[in-house]
Amino acid sequence: MPLTTEATGKPVTKTYWLSHAWLGTHVEPGVVLEVSDGRIARVRTGVDTPPPGATALRGFTLPGLANTHSHAFHRALRSTVQVGSGTFWTWRETMYQVASRLTPDTYYALARAVYAEMALAGITAVGEFHYLHHGPGGTPYDNPNAMGDALIAAARAAGIRITLLDTAYLSAGFGSGPGHYHEPDRHQARFSDGTADAWAERAALLKGDDHALIGAAVHSVRAVPAGQLSTVARWAEERRAPLHVHLSEQTAENDACLAAHGRTPTRLLADHGVLGPRTTGVHNTHLTDEDIALIGSTATGTCMCPTTERDLADGIGPAAALQHAGSPLSLGSDSHAVIDLFEEARAMELDERLRTRRRGHWTAAALLRAASADGHAALGRPDAGVLEPGAPADLVTVALDSVRTAGPVARLAAETAVFAASAADVRHTVVAGRHLVRDGRHTLVDDVPEALARAIGALRP
């Protein structure tokens, strides 16, 4: 998504002056970023005032945030699923009802609004864990990737980058033995391609570019038969693409996997070649010590989604132990109970404090890295998430003068952002050098709340 002039289409140079910037280890006042062709060309420090012609970003400017795990259509569940009580499995029934009403057009409208909400929260790239592939009853659309293409187009219209993690979802759960899996039920028929080979054939038709990367996902060990896991892993390996998987989110899934295969989901994935440095396990909540060692020794990443994990009463995953074992940590908003990567970052630390009754498991710098550089790497963009020459010019500026952030000295801006700020404090978002959110307003989507209300309202029965 290079920065161009409308008249010529040729790359142009733009200069941003940052009153305070996060340079990975410290807060630096007075930083100038020169941008060319959508990337940072030069970084200058010690610049007290904006140079002539520069755009001033006043506040605390960070690398753009990476939302590593998203299901865009779950945004339509917000508040609706807070009525009454239940479990993940009862929540899932409500989710199925929303999924049943989506079309390529309504999904585009919803996702465009959701991705615009992400931009307002400082998110510059999203990993969309996409499994809603087909029409009602499982009938393919004339364009077999109509739903995936709608998501890619929605992200482009909202101005953020996307890694479309096209997801294999082939069964409804474990059957009575290692080779037996239940057929998808009527709700899941839209998700399934029938076999992993058919999934791979359809997914291979997706086209990526600098704006949209194409990756793969295994929905879960209950949704992809063990004998077909290697097909998905091989597809990603051949393309050197990111591969994500929901892993041990529920104890019921772990118990069923042990009963069917005599091993944990983590061991099952390892035995079929799914784990590795381009793979990210999402949630990684209910793990054994051996599971943690397997994930860490293979450099498989971990995406924590604390606001969803607590909303669904899933549990608190062993994030600190996983990182210590060698698993890079990233963050996602998953079901979009809220869309706020600052909340996800602090929740990972605060949840660990509750579990251990001890403070200070991660520094603010480490939490910001999980929300940016390590998240971008998990989405196939290892050069992103830093304010350095050659990196994508993706930035977010957080106000230091709101009711939440006013008071602390500027050198503690990282701590302020992680432990006090919210998405509401984002003032500017820049993607590929383009000023996407300016003074808290989206420049491409005029009225994001109205777009969300209209898109979600269209899905009500």
CSV table of C-alpha atoms in Angstrom, one decimal:
chain,number,residue,atom,x,y,z
A,1,MET,CA,0.0,0.0,0.0
A,2,PRO,CA,2.6,2.6,-1.1
A,3,LEU,CA,1.9,6.3,-0.5
A,4,THR,CA,1.2,7.9,-3.9
A,5,THR,CA,-0.1,11.0,-5.5
A,6,GLU,CA,-3.6,10.7,-7.0
A,7,ALA,CA,-2.5,12.4,-10.2
A,8,THR,CA,0.6,10.4,-11.0
A,9,GLY,CA,0.4,7.2,-8.9
A,10,LYS,CA,4.1,7.7,-8.2
A,11,PRO,CA,5.5,7.3,-4.7
A,12,VAL,CA,5.9,10.5,-2.7
A,13,THR,CA,7.9,11.4,0.3
A,14,LYS,CA,6.2,12.6,3.5
A,15,THR,CA,7.7,13.8,6.8
A,16,TYR,CA,6.2,13.2,10.3
A,17,TRP,CA,7.4,14.9,13.4
A,18,LEU,CA,6.7,12.9,16.6
A,19,SER,CA,6.7,14.8,19.9
A,20,HIS,CA,7.5,11.6,21.7
A,21,ALA,CA,8.4,8.2,20.1
A,22,TRP,CA,8.9,4.7,21.2
A,23,LEU,CA,12.2,3.5,19.8
A,24,GLY,CA,12.0,-0.1,21.2
A,25,THR,CA,13.8,0.5,24.5
A,26,HIS,CA,13.0,4.1,25.5
A,27,VAL,CA,10.9,7.1,24.9
A,28,GLU,CA,12.6,9.6,22.6
A,29,PRO,CA,11.4,13.3,22.4
A,30,GLY,CA,11.5,15.1,19.1
A,31,VAL,CA,11.8,12.5,16.4
A,32,VAL,CA,11.4,13.0,12.6
A,33,LEU,CA,10.4,10.2,10.3
A,34,GLU,CA,10.9,10.6,6.6
A,35,VAL,CA,8.7,8.3,4.6
A,36,SER,CA,9.1,7.1,1.0
A,37,ASP,CA,7.2,4.5,-0.9
A,38,GLY,CA,5.3,3.5,2.3
A,39,ARG,CA,8.4,2.8,4.3
A,40,ILE,CA,10.5,4.7,6.8
A,41,ALA,CA,13.4,6.1,4.9
A,42,ARG,CA,15.2,8.0,7.7
A,43,VAL,CA,14.9,8.6,11.5
A,44,ARG,CA,16.2,11.7,13.0
A,45,THR,CA,16.3,12.4,16.7
A,46,GLY,CA,16.8,15.6,18.7
A,47,VAL,CA,14.4,17.7,16.6
A,48,ASP,CA,12.6,20.0,19.1
A,49,THR,CA,10.0,21.5,16.7
A,50,PRO,CA,8.3,20.3,13.6
A,51,PRO,CA,10.4,21.0,10.4
A,52,PRO,CA,8.7,23.0,7.7
A,53,GLY,CA,6.1,20.9,5.9
A,54,ALA,CA,6.1,18.1,8.4
A,55,THR,CA,2.9,16.6,9.9
A,56,ALA,CA,3.1,16.8,13.7
A,57,LEU,CA,1.9,13.9,15.7
A,58,ARG,CA,1.7,15.1,19.3
A,59,GLY,CA,1.5,12.5,22.0
A,60,PHE,CA,3.3,9.1,22.2
A,61,THR,CA,3.9,7.5,18.8
A,62,LEU,CA,4.5,3.7,18.6
A,63,PRO,CA,4.8,1.3,15.8
A,64,GLY,CA,1.3,0.3,14.5
A,65,LEU,CA,-0.3,-2.5,16.5
A,66,ALA,CA,-0.9,-6.0,15.2
A,67,ASN,CA,-4.2,-7.7,16.0
A,68,THR,CA,-3.0,-11.3,15.5
A,69,HIS,CA,-6.3,-13.1,15.9
A,70,SER,CA,-9.7,-11.8,14.6
A,71,HIS,CA,-13.1,-13.3,13.7
A,72,ALA,CA,-14.6,-10.2,12.1
A,73,PHE,CA,-18.2,-11.4,12.2
A,74,HIS,CA,-18.1,-12.0,16.0
A,75,ARG,CA,-18.3,-8.2,16.4
A,76,ALA,CA,-22.0,-8.6,15.8
A,77,LEU,CA,-22.2,-10.7,19.0
A,78,ARG,CA,-21.1,-7.9,21.3
A,79,SER,CA,-23.6,-7.4,24.2
A,80,THR,CA,-26.0,-9.9,22.8
A,81,VAL,CA,-24.0,-12.8,24.3
A,82,GLN,CA,-23.8,-11.0,27.7
A,83,VAL,CA,-27.4,-11.9,28.4
A,84,GLY,CA,-27.8,-14.8,30.8
A,85,SER,CA,-25.1,-17.4,31.6
A,86,GLY,CA,-23.5,-20.4,30.0
A,87,THR,CA,-20.3,-21.7,28.6
A,88,PHE,CA,-18.2,-21.5,25.4
A,89,TRP,CA,-20.4,-24.1,23.9
A,90,THR,CA,-23.7,-22.2,24.5
A,91,TRP,CA,-22.0,-19.0,23.3
A,92,ARG,CA,-21.1,-20.9,20.1
A,93,GLU,CA,-24.8,-21.5,19.3
A,94,THR,CA,-25.4,-17.8,19.2
A,95,MET,CA,-22.3,-17.4,17.0
A,96,TYR,CA,-23.7,-19.9,14.5
A,97,GLN,CA,-26.9,-18.0,14.2
A,98,VAL,CA,-25.1,-14.8,13.1
A,99,ALA,CA,-22.8,-16.8,10.7
A,100,SER,CA,-25.9,-18.3,9.0
A,101,ARG,CA,-27.1,-14.8,8.0
A,102,LEU,CA,-24.0,-13.5,6.4
A,103,THR,CA,-23.5,-13.0,2.6
A,104,PRO,CA,-20.5,-11.7,0.8
A,105,ASP,CA,-22.1,-8.2,0.7
A,106,THR,CA,-23.2,-8.1,4.3
A,107,TYR,CA,-19.8,-9.6,5.4
A,108,TYR,CA,-18.0,-6.9,3.5
A,109,ALA,CA,-20.1,-4.1,5.1
A,110,LEU,CA,-19.6,-5.6,8.6
A,111,ALA,CA,-15.8,-6.3,8.2
A,112,ARG,CA,-15.2,-2.8,6.7
A,113,ALA,CA,-16.7,-1.2,9.8
A,114,VAL,CA,-14.9,-3.6,12.2
A,115,TYR,CA,-11.6,-2.9,10.5
A,116,ALA,CA,-12.2,0.8,10.7
A,117,GLU,CA,-12.9,0.3,14.4
A,118,MET,CA,-9.5,-1.4,14.6
A,119,ALA,CA,-7.8,1.5,12.8
A,120,LEU,CA,-9.3,3.9,15.4
A,121,ALA,CA,-7.7,1.7,18.0
A,122,GLY,CA,-4.3,2.0,16.5
A,123,ILE,CA,-4.3,-1.4,14.8
A,124,THR,CA,-2.5,-1.3,11.4
A,125,ALA,CA,-2.6,-5.1,10.6
A,126,VAL,CA,-5.1,-7.8,11.3
A,127,GLY,CA,-4.9,-11.6,11.2
A,128,GLU,CA,-8.3,-12.7,10.1
A,129,PHE,CA,-8.9,-16.4,11.0
A,130,HIS,CA,-11.4,-17.0,8.2
A,131,TYR,CA,-13.6,-20.1,8.1
A,132,LEU,CA,-16.9,-18.9,6.8
A,133,HIS,CA,-16.3,-19.9,3.2
A,134,HIS,CA,-19.5,-21.0,1.5
A,135,GLY,CA,-23.2,-20.3,1.1
A,136,PRO,CA,-26.1,-21.7,3.1
A,137,GLY,CA,-26.0,-25.4,3.3
A,138,GLY,CA,-22.4,-25.5,2.2
A,139,THR,CA,-23.0,-24.6,-1.4
A,140,PRO,CA,-20.0,-22.9,-2.9
A,141,TYR,CA,-20.4,-19.4,-4.3
A,142,ASP,CA,-19.7,-18.9,-8.1
A,143,ASN,CA,-16.5,-17.4,-6.8
A,144,PRO,CA,-15.4,-20.0,-4.3
A,145,ASN,CA,-13.5,-17.3,-2.3
A,146,ALA,CA,-16.2,-14.7,-2.4
A,147,MET,CA,-16.2,-14.4,1.4
A,148,GLY,CA,-12.4,-14.2,1.7
A,149,ASP,CA,-12.3,-11.7,-1.1
A,150,ALA,CA,-14.9,-9.6,0.8
A,151,LEU,CA,-12.7,-9.6,3.8
A,152,ILE,CA,-9.6,-8.5,1.8
A,153,ALA,CA,-11.6,-5.8,0.1
A,154,ALA,CA,-13.0,-4.6,3.5
A,155,ALA,CA,-9.6,-4.3,5.0
A,156,ARG,CA,-8.4,-2.3,1.9
A,157,ALA,CA,-11.5,0.0,2.2
A,158,ALA,CA,-10.8,0.6,5.9
A,159,GLY,CA,-7.1,1.2,5.2
A,160,ILE,CA,-5.4,-1.5,7.3
A,161,ARG,CA,-3.3,-4.5,6.2
A,162,ILE,CA,-4.7,-8.0,6.5
A,163,THR,CA,-3.3,-11.5,6.7
A,164,LEU,CA,-6.1,-13.7,5.6
A,165,LEU,CA,-5.6,-17.0,7.5
A,166,ASP,CA,-7.8,-19.2,5.3
A,167,THR,CA,-9.0,-21.9,7.7
A,168,ALA,CA,-9.6,-25.6,7.2
A,169,TYR,CA,-12.7,-26.7,9.1
A,170,LEU,CA,-13.8,-30.2,8.0
A,171,SER,CA,-15.5,-32.0,10.9
A,172,ALA,CA,-17.7,-31.4,13.9
A,173,GLY,CA,-15.5,-33.2,16.4
A,174,PHE,CA,-13.9,-36.5,17.4
A,175,GLY,CA,-15.8,-39.7,17.0
A,176,SER,CA,-15.3,-43.1,18.6
A,177,GLY,CA,-11.8,-43.8,17.5
A,178,PRO,CA,-8.6,-42.3,16.0
A,179,GLY,CA,-9.9,-42.3,12.4
A,180,HIS,CA,-13.5,-41.4,13.1
A,181,TYR,CA,-14.7,-37.8,13.1
A,182,HIS,CA,-18.3,-36.5,13.0
A,183,GLU,CA,-19.5,-34.8,9.8
A,184,PRO,CA,-20.1,-31.0,10.0
A,185,ASP,CA,-23.5,-30.2,11.4
A,186,ARG,CA,-26.0,-27.9,9.6
A,187,HIS,CA,-24.3,-24.8,11.1
A,188,GLN,CA,-20.8,-25.9,10.1
A,189,ALA,CA,-21.6,-26.9,6.5
A,190,ARG,CA,-20.7,-23.4,5.4
A,191,PHE,CA,-17.3,-23.8,6.9
A,192,SER,CA,-16.3,-27.1,5.3
A,193,ASP,CA,-14.6,-27.9,2.0
A,194,GLY,CA,-15.0,-31.6,2.6
A,195,THR,CA,-11.4,-32.6,2.6
A,196,ALA,CA,-8.1,-30.9,3.2
A,197,ASP,CA,-7.1,-31.4,-0.4
A,198,ALA,CA,-10.3,-29.6,-1.5
A,199,TRP,CA,-9.5,-26.8,1.0
A,200,ALA,CA,-6.0,-26.5,-0.4
A,201,GLU,CA,-7.3,-26.3,-3.9
A,202,ARG,CA,-9.7,-23.5,-3.1
A,203,ALA,CA,-7.2,-21.6,-0.9
A,204,ALA,CA,-4.6,-21.7,-3.6
A,205,LEU,CA,-6.9,-19.4,-5.7
A,206,LEU,CA,-6.6,-16.6,-3.2
A,207,LYS,CA,-4.3,-13.8,-4.4
A,208,GLY,CA,-2.1,-11.7,-2.0
A,209,ASP,CA,-0.1,-8.6,-2.3
A,210,ASP,CA,1.6,-6.1,0.0
A,211,HIS,CA,-1.7,-5.1,1.5
A,212,ALA,CA,-3.1,-8.7,1.8
A,213,LEU,CA,-1.0,-11.7,2.7
A,214,ILE,CA,-2.4,-15.2,2.4
A,215,GLY,CA,-1.9,-17.6,5.2
A,216,ALA,CA,-3.5,-20.8,6.5
A,217,ALA,CA,-5.1,-22.1,9.6
A,218,VAL,CA,-6.2,-25.3,11.2
A,219,HIS,CA,-9.4,-24.5,13.0
A,220,SER,CA,-8.7,-26.9,15.8
A,221,VAL,CA,-7.8,-30.6,16.2
A,222,ARG,CA,-11.5,-31.4,16.6
A,223,ALA,CA,-12.3,-29.7,13.2
A,224,VAL,CA,-9.5,-31.2,11.0
A,225,PRO,CA,-9.0,-35.0,11.1
A,226,ALA,CA,-5.5,-36.0,12.2
A,227,GLY,CA,-4.8,-37.7,8.9
A,228,GLN,CA,-5.4,-34.4,7.0
A,229,LEU,CA,-3.4,-32.0,9.3
A,230,SER,CA,-0.2,-32.6,7.3
A,231,THR,CA,-1.9,-31.4,4.1
A,232,VAL,CA,-2.6,-28.0,5.6
A,233,ALA,CA,0.9,-27.8,7.1
A,234,ARG,CA,2.5,-28.7,3.8
A,235,TRP,CA,0.4,-26.0,2.0
A,236,ALA,CA,1.7,-23.4,4.3
A,237,GLU,CA,5.3,-24.7,4.2
A,238,GLU,CA,5.4,-24.7,0.4
A,239,ARG,CA,4.3,-21.0,0.4
A,240,ARG,CA,6.4,-20.1,3.5
A,241,ALA,CA,3.1,-18.7,4.8
A,242,PRO,CA,1.9,-18.2,8.4
A,243,LEU,CA,-0.1,-21.1,9.9
A,244,HIS,CA,-2.4,-20.6,12.9
A,245,VAL,CA,-4.4,-23.0,15.0
A,246,HIS,CA,-6.8,-22.8,17.9
A,247,LEU,CA,-5.1,-24.9,20.5
A,248,SER,CA,-6.3,-26.3,23.8
A,249,GLU,CA,-8.8,-23.5,24.3
A,250,GLN,CA,-11.2,-25.9,26.1
A,251,THR,CA,-10.6,-28.8,28.5
A,252,ALA,CA,-13.5,-30.7,26.8
A,253,GLU,CA,-11.5,-30.7,23.5
A,254,ASN,CA,-8.4,-31.9,25.3
A,255,ASP,CA,-10.3,-34.8,26.9
A,256,ALA,CA,-11.9,-35.8,23.6
A,257,CYS,CA,-8.5,-35.7,21.9
A,258,LEU,CA,-6.9,-37.9,24.6
A,259,ALA,CA,-9.8,-40.4,24.3
A,260,ALA,CA,-9.6,-40.6,20.5
A,261,HIS,CA,-5.8,-40.5,20.0
A,262,GLY,CA,-4.2,-41.1,23.4
A,263,ARG,CA,-2.3,-37.8,23.2
A,264,THR,CA,-2.9,-34.1,23.8
A,265,PRO,CA,-3.8,-31.7,20.9
A,266,THR,CA,-0.3,-30.2,21.1
A,267,ARG,CA,1.4,-33.7,20.7
A,268,LEU,CA,-1.1,-34.5,17.9
A,269,LEU,CA,-0.2,-31.3,16.0
A,270,ALA,CA,3.6,-32.0,16.6
A,271,ASP,CA,3.3,-35.5,15.3
A,272,HIS,CA,1.7,-34.3,12.0
A,273,GLY,CA,4.2,-31.5,11.4
A,274,VAL,CA,2.0,-28.5,12.3
A,275,LEU,CA,4.3,-26.9,14.9
A,276,GLY,CA,7.2,-24.7,13.9
A,277,PRO,CA,8.4,-21.1,13.8
A,278,ARG,CA,5.8,-19.9,11.2
A,279,THR,CA,3.0,-21.5,13.3
A,280,THR,CA,1.0,-19.7,16.0
A,281,GLY,CA,-1.1,-21.4,18.5
A,282,VAL,CA,-4.1,-19.3,19.5
A,283,HIS,CA,-5.1,-19.4,23.2
A,284,ASN,CA,-2.8,-22.3,24.3
A,285,THR,CA,-4.8,-22.3,27.5
A,286,HIS,CA,-4.9,-25.8,29.0
A,287,LEU,CA,-1.4,-27.3,28.4
A,288,THR,CA,0.7,-29.9,30.1
A,289,ASP,CA,4.3,-29.3,30.9
A,290,GLU,CA,5.2,-31.5,27.9
A,291,ASP,CA,2.9,-29.4,25.7
A,292,ILE,CA,4.7,-26.2,26.8
A,293,ALA,CA,8.1,-27.7,26.1
A,294,LEU,CA,7.0,-28.9,22.7
A,295,ILE,CA,5.6,-25.4,21.7
A,296,GLY,CA,8.7,-23.7,23.0
A,297,SER,CA,11.3,-26.1,21.5
A,298,THR,CA,9.7,-25.7,18.1
A,299,ALA,CA,9.6,-21.9,18.4
A,300,THR,CA,5.8,-22.1,17.8
A,301,GLY,CA,4.2,-18.8,18.7
A,302,THR,CA,1.4,-18.1,21.2
A,303,CYS,CA,-1.4,-15.6,20.6
A,304,MET,CA,-3.1,-14.7,23.8
A,305,CYS,CA,-6.6,-13.1,23.6
A,306,PRO,CA,-7.3,-12.2,27.2
A,307,THR,CA,-10.5,-10.3,26.8
A,308,THR,CA,-12.1,-13.2,24.9
A,309,GLU,CA,-10.6,-15.8,27.1
A,310,ARG,CA,-12.1,-14.2,30.2
A,311,ASP,CA,-15.4,-13.3,28.4
A,312,LEU,CA,-15.9,-17.0,27.5
A,313,ALA,CA,-14.6,-18.2,30.9
A,314,ASP,CA,-12.0,-20.3,29.1
A,315,GLY,CA,-9.2,-19.8,31.7
A,316,ILE,CA,-5.8,-18.2,31.9
A,317,GLY,CA,-3.1,-19.6,29.7
A,318,PRO,CA,0.5,-20.1,30.9
A,319,ALA,CA,1.9,-17.2,28.8
A,320,ALA,CA,4.9,-16.6,31.0
A,321,ALA,CA,5.9,-20.3,31.0
A,322,LEU,CA,5.4,-20.5,27.2
A,323,GLN,CA,7.6,-17.4,26.6
A,324,HIS,CA,10.3,-18.8,28.9
A,325,ALA,CA,10.2,-22.0,26.9
A,326,GLY,CA,10.8,-20.2,23.7
A,327,SER,CA,7.4,-19.3,22.3
A,328,PRO,CA,7.0,-15.7,21.1
A,329,LEU,CA,3.9,-14.0,22.4
A,330,SER,CA,1.4,-11.9,20.4
A,331,LEU,CA,-2.1,-10.6,21.1
A,332,GLY,CA,-5.5,-10.7,19.5
A,333,SER,CA,-9.0,-9.4,20.1
A,334,ASP,CA,-10.6,-12.6,18.8
A,335,SER,CA,-14.3,-12.3,19.4
A,336,HIS,CA,-14.2,-8.5,19.8
A,337,ALA,CA,-15.8,-8.3,23.2
A,338,VAL,CA,-13.7,-5.1,23.0
A,339,ILE,CA,-11.2,-4.0,20.3
A,340,ASP,CA,-8.3,-2.6,22.3
A,341,LEU,CA,-4.8,-4.0,22.1
A,342,PHE,CA,-3.7,-1.9,25.1
A,343,GLU,CA,-6.4,-3.7,27.1
A,344,GLU,CA,-5.1,-7.1,25.8
A,345,ALA,CA,-1.5,-6.2,26.7
A,346,ARG,CA,-2.2,-5.2,30.3
A,347,ALA,CA,-4.7,-8.1,30.7
A,348,MET,CA,-2.0,-10.6,29.9
A,349,GLU,CA,0.1,-9.1,32.7
A,350,LEU,CA,-2.8,-8.6,35.2
A,351,ASP,CA,-4.2,-12.1,34.6
A,352,GLU,CA,-0.8,-13.6,35.4
A,353,ARG,CA,-0.7,-11.4,38.6
A,354,LEU,CA,-4.1,-12.9,39.7
A,355,ARG,CA,-2.9,-16.4,39.0
A,356,THR,CA,0.5,-16.1,40.7
A,357,ARG,CA,-0.3,-13.3,43.2
A,358,ARG,CA,3.0,-11.6,42.1
A,359,ARG,CA,3.5,-8.4,40.0
A,360,GLY,CA,5.8,-7.6,37.2
A,361,HIS,CA,5.9,-10.6,34.8
A,362,TRP,CA,6.5,-8.4,31.7
A,363,THR,CA,7.8,-4.9,31.3
A,364,ALA,CA,5.8,-2.4,29.4
A,365,ALA,CA,8.4,-2.7,26.6
A,366,ALA,CA,7.8,-6.5,26.4
A,367,LEU,CA,4.0,-6.0,26.3
A,368,LEU,CA,4.3,-3.4,23.6
A,369,ARG,CA,6.5,-5.8,21.6
A,370,ALA,CA,3.8,-8.5,21.9
A,371,ALA,CA,1.2,-6.0,20.6
A,372,SER,CA,3.4,-4.9,17.7
A,373,ALA,CA,6.6,-6.5,16.4
A,374,ASP,CA,5.9,-10.1,17.5
A,375,GLY,CA,2.3,-9.8,16.3
A,376,HIS,CA,3.4,-8.6,12.9
A,377,ALA,CA,5.9,-11.4,12.7
A,378,ALA,CA,3.2,-13.9,13.5
A,379,LEU,CA,1.2,-12.5,10.5
A,380,GLY,CA,4.1,-12.9,8.1
A,381,ARG,CA,5.5,-9.3,8.3
A,382,PRO,CA,8.8,-9.7,10.3
A,383,ASP,CA,10.0,-6.3,9.2
A,384,ALA,CA,7.1,-4.4,10.8
A,385,GLY,CA,6.5,-3.2,14.3
A,386,VAL,CA,9.6,-1.0,14.7
A,387,LEU,CA,10.4,2.7,14.0
A,388,GLU,CA,13.5,2.0,11.9
A,389,PRO,CA,14.7,2.7,8.4
A,390,GLY,CA,13.3,0.1,6.0
A,391,ALA,CA,10.3,-0.8,8.2
A,392,PRO,CA,6.7,-0.1,7.0
A,393,ALA,CA,5.6,3.4,7.9
A,394,ASP,CA,2.8,2.1,10.2
A,395,LEU,CA,2.3,4.3,13.3
A,396,VAL,CA,-0.1,4.9,16.1
A,397,THR,CA,-0.1,8.0,18.3
A,398,VAL,CA,-1.6,7.9,21.8
A,399,ALA,CA,-2.7,11.1,23.6
A,400,LEU,CA,-0.7,11.9,26.7
A,401,ASP,CA,-3.2,14.5,27.9
A,402,SER,CA,-6.5,12.6,28.3
A,403,VAL,CA,-8.1,11.9,31.6
A,404,ARG,CA,-6.5,8.5,31.6
A,405,THR,CA,-3.0,9.4,30.5
A,406,ALA,CA,-2.4,12.9,31.9
A,407,GLY,CA,0.0,13.3,34.8
A,408,PRO,CA,2.9,10.9,34.3
A,409,VAL,CA,6.2,12.2,33.0
A,410,ALA,CA,6.8,11.6,29.3
A,411,ARG,CA,9.7,9.1,29.9
A,412,LEU,CA,7.0,6.8,31.4
A,413,ALA,CA,4.8,7.0,28.3
A,414,ALA,CA,5.2,3.2,27.6
A,415,GLU,CA,3.9,2.4,31.0
A,416,THR,CA,1.2,4.9,30.6
A,417,ALA,CA,0.1,3.4,27.3
A,418,VAL,CA,0.1,-0.2,28.5
A,419,PHE,CA,-1.4,0.3,32.0
A,420,ALA,CA,-3.7,3.3,31.7
A,421,ALA,CA,-4.5,4.1,28.1
A,422,SER,CA,-7.3,2.7,26.0
A,423,ALA,CA,-8.3,2.6,22.4
A,424,ALA,CA,-10.2,5.8,23.0
A,425,ASP,CA,-6.8,7.6,23.5
A,426,VAL,CA,-5.6,6.9,20.0
A,427,ARG,CA,-5.3,10.2,18.1
A,428,HIS,CA,-3.5,9.2,14.9
A,429,THR,CA,-3.0,6.0,12.9
A,430,VAL,CA,-0.7,6.0,9.9
A,431,VAL,CA,-0.5,3.0,7.5
A,432,ALA,CA,2.2,2.9,4.8
A,433,GLY,CA,2.8,6.6,5.4
A,434,ARG,CA,-0.9,7.4,4.8
A,435,HIS,CA,-2.6,9.4,7.6
A,436,LEU,CA,-5.5,7.0,8.1
A,437,VAL,CA,-6.9,8.3,11.5
A,438,ARG,CA,-6.4,12.0,12.1
A,439,ASP,CA,-7.3,13.5,15.4
A,440,GLY,CA,-9.4,10.5,16.3
A,441,ARG,CA,-11.4,10.5,13.0
A,442,HIS,CA,-11.1,7.9,10.3
A,443,THR,CA,-10.3,9.5,7.0
A,444,LEU,CA,-11.9,6.8,4.8
A,445,VAL,CA,-15.0,5.7,6.8
A,446,ASP,CA,-16.9,8.9,7.6
A,447,ASP,CA,-19.0,7.6,10.6
A,448,VAL,CA,-17.6,4.3,12.0
A,449,PRO,CA,-20.2,3.9,14.7
A,450,GLU,CA,-23.0,4.4,12.2
A,451,ALA,CA,-21.3,1.9,9.8
A,452,LEU,CA,-21.1,-0.6,12.6
A,453,ALA,CA,-24.7,-0.1,13.7
A,454,ARG,CA,-26.0,-0.4,10.2
A,455,ALA,CA,-24.0,-3.5,9.4
A,456,ILE,CA,-24.9,-5.3,12.6
A,457,GLY,CA,-28.5,-4.3,12.4
A,458,ALA,CA,-28.8,-5.9,8.9
A,459,LEU,CA,-27.9,-9.3,10.5
A,460,ARG,CA,-30.7,-9.3,13.0
A,461,PRO,CA,-33.5,-11.8,12.3
